[in-house]
Each structure stands twice: as C-alpha cells, then as structure tokens.
XYZ file of N, CA and C in Angstrom:
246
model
N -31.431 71.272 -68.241
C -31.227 70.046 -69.002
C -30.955 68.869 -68.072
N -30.157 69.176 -66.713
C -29.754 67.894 -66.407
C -31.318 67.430 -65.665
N -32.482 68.515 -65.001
C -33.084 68.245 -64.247
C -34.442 67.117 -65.447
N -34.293 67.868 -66.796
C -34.961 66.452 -67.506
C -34.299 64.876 -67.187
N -33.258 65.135 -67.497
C -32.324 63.999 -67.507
C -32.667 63.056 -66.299
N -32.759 63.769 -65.397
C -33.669 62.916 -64.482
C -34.879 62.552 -63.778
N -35.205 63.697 -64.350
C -37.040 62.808 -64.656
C -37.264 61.903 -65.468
N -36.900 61.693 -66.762
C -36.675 60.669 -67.251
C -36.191 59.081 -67.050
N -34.548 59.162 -66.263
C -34.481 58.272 -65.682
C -35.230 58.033 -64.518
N -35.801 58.815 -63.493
C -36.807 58.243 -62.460
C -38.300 57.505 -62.843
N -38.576 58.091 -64.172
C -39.488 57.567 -64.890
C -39.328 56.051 -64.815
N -38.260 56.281 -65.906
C -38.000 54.664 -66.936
C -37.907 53.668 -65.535
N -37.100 53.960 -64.685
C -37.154 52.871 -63.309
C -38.419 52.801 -62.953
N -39.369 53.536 -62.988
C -40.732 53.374 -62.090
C -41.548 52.815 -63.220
N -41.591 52.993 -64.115
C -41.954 51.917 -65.493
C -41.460 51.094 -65.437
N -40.174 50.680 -64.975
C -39.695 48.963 -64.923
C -40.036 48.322 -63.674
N -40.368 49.119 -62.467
C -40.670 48.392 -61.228
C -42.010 48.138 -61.335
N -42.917 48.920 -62.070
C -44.531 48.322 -62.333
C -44.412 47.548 -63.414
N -43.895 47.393 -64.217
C -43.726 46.513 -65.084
C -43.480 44.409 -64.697
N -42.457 45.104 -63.644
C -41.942 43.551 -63.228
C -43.605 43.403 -62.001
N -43.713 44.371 -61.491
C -44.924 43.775 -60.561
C -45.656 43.756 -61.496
N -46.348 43.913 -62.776
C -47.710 43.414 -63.264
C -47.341 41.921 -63.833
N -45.627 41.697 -64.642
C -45.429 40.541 -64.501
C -45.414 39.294 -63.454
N -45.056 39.795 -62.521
C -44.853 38.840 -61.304
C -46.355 38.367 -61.006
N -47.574 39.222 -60.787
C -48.573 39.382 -60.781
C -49.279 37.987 -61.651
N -48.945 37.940 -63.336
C -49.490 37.401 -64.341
C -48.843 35.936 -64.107
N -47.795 35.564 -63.441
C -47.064 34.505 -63.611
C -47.826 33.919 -62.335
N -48.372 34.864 -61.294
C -48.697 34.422 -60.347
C -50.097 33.464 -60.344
N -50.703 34.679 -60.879
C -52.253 34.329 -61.265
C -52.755 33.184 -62.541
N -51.185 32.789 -63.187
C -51.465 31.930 -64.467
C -51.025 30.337 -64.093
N -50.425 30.324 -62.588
C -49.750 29.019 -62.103
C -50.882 28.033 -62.177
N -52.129 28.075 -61.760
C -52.518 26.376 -61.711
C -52.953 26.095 -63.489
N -52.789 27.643 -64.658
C -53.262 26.865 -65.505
C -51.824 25.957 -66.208
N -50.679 26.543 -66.133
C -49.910 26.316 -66.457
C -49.377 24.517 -65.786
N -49.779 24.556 -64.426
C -49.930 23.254 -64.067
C -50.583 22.550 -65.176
N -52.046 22.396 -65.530
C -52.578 21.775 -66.124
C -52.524 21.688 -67.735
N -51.411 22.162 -68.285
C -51.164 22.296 -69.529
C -49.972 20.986 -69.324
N -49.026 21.181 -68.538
C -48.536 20.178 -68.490
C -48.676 18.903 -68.365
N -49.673 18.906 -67.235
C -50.258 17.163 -66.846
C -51.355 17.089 -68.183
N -51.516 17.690 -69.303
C -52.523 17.414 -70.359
C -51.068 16.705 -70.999
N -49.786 17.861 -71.910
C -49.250 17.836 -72.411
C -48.386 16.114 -71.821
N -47.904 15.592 -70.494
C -47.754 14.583 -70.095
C -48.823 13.306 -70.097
N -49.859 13.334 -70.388
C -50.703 12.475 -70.554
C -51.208 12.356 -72.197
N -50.681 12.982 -72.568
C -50.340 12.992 -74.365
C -49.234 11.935 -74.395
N -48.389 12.955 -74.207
C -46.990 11.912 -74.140
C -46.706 10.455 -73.773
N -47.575 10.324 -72.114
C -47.911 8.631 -72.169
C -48.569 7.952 -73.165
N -50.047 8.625 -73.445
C -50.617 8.043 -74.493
C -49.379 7.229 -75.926
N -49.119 8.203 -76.204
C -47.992 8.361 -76.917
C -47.029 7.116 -77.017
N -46.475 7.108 -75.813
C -45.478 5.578 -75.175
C -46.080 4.904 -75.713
N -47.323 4.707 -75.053
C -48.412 3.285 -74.916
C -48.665 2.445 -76.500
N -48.500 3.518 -77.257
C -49.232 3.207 -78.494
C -47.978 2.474 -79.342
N -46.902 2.194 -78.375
C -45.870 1.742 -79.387
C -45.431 0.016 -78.213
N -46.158 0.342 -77.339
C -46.033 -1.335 -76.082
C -46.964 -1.788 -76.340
N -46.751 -3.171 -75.328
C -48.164 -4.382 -75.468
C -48.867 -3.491 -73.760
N -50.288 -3.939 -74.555
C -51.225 -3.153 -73.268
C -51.070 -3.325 -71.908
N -50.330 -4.174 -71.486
C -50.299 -4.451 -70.171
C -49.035 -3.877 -69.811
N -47.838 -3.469 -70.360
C -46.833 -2.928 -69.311
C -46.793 -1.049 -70.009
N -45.668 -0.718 -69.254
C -45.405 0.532 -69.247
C -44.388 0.793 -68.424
N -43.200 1.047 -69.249
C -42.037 1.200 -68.578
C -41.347 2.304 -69.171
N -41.403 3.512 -69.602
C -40.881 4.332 -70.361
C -39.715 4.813 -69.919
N -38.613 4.710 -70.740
C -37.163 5.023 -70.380
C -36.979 6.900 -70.047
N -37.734 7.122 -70.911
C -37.838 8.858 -70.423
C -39.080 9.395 -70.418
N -39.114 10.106 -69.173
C -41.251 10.459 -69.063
C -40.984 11.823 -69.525
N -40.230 12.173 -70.681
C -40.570 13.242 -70.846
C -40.872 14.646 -70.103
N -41.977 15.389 -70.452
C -42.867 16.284 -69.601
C -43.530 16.361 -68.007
N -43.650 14.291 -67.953
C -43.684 13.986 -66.856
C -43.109 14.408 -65.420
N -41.594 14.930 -65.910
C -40.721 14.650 -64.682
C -41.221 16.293 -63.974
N -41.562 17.265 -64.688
C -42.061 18.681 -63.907
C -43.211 19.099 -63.276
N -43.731 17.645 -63.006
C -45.056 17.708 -62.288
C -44.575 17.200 -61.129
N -45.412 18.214 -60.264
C -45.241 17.880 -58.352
C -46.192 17.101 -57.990
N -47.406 16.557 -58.831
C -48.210 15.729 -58.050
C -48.118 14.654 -58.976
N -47.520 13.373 -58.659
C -47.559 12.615 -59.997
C -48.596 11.185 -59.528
N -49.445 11.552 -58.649
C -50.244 10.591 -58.056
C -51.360 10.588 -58.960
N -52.169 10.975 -59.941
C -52.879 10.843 -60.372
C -52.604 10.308 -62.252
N -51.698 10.111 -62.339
C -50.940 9.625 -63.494
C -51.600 8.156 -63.440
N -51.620 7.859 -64.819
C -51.782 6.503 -65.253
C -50.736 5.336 -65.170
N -50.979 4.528 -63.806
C -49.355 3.054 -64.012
C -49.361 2.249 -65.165
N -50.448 2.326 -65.567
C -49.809 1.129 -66.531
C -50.726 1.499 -68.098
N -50.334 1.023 -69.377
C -51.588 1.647 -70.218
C -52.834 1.302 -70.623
N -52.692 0.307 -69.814
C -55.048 0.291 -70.209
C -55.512 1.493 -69.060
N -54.885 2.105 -68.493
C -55.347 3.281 -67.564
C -54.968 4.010 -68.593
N -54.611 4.586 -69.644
C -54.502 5.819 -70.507
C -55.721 5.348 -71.148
C-alpha cells in the first residue's frame, strides 16, 4: 500500500512539472500576439478620447491600456493621427 502511495504522488508531481512547462511554453509562444491585442485594445481607447476633444489636441488624463506597452513610439500624438 505505501509503495502505491507513492507512485501516485511521483506521478501527480511529474504531471505538474509538465504541466507548468507546456504552460510556460504557451505564454511563451503567445507573447507578440498578446502584445498586439493591446496596442489594438489602446488605439481603441485613444480613438475613444478623441471622439469627446476638438481635433487638434490630445491630452488624456489617463491612457488607460496605453501605459503596458513597451514601444509607445508608434502611437498616435495628437487626434487627426487616429
């Protein structure tokens, strides 16, 4: 009995260590889309701003979604660029 007892638990650990590597794996391989869900989901959100200012400025007190993007060079300055 005890020698089930631990096949079992050597199991369940070796099911959780492939488990976290096929996760680690999926998080790995899903990073640039997940980038680009955001800079969509942030360029919503400006849109968004814009549609409540006069066309020429853009000053938004909170960028929202904005702030978790590492490349923010391709963002729109002002809103006739949205």
């Amino acid at each position: 009995m005890k020698g089930e007892a631990e096949n079992t638990i050597v199991r369940i650990v070796i099911a959780l260590i492939v488990l976290g590597v096929i996760v680690t794996l999926l998080y790995l391989a899903l990073g640039p889309f997940r980038d680009s869900v955001t800079y969509n989901t942030c360029l919503a959100y400006l849109k968004q701003q814009c549609m409540s200012k006069p066309p020429t400025e853009y000053t938004p007190i909170d960028q929202g979604p904005c702030n978790s993007l590492r490349d923010k060079s391709k963002l729109p300055k002002t809103c006739k660029e949205t």
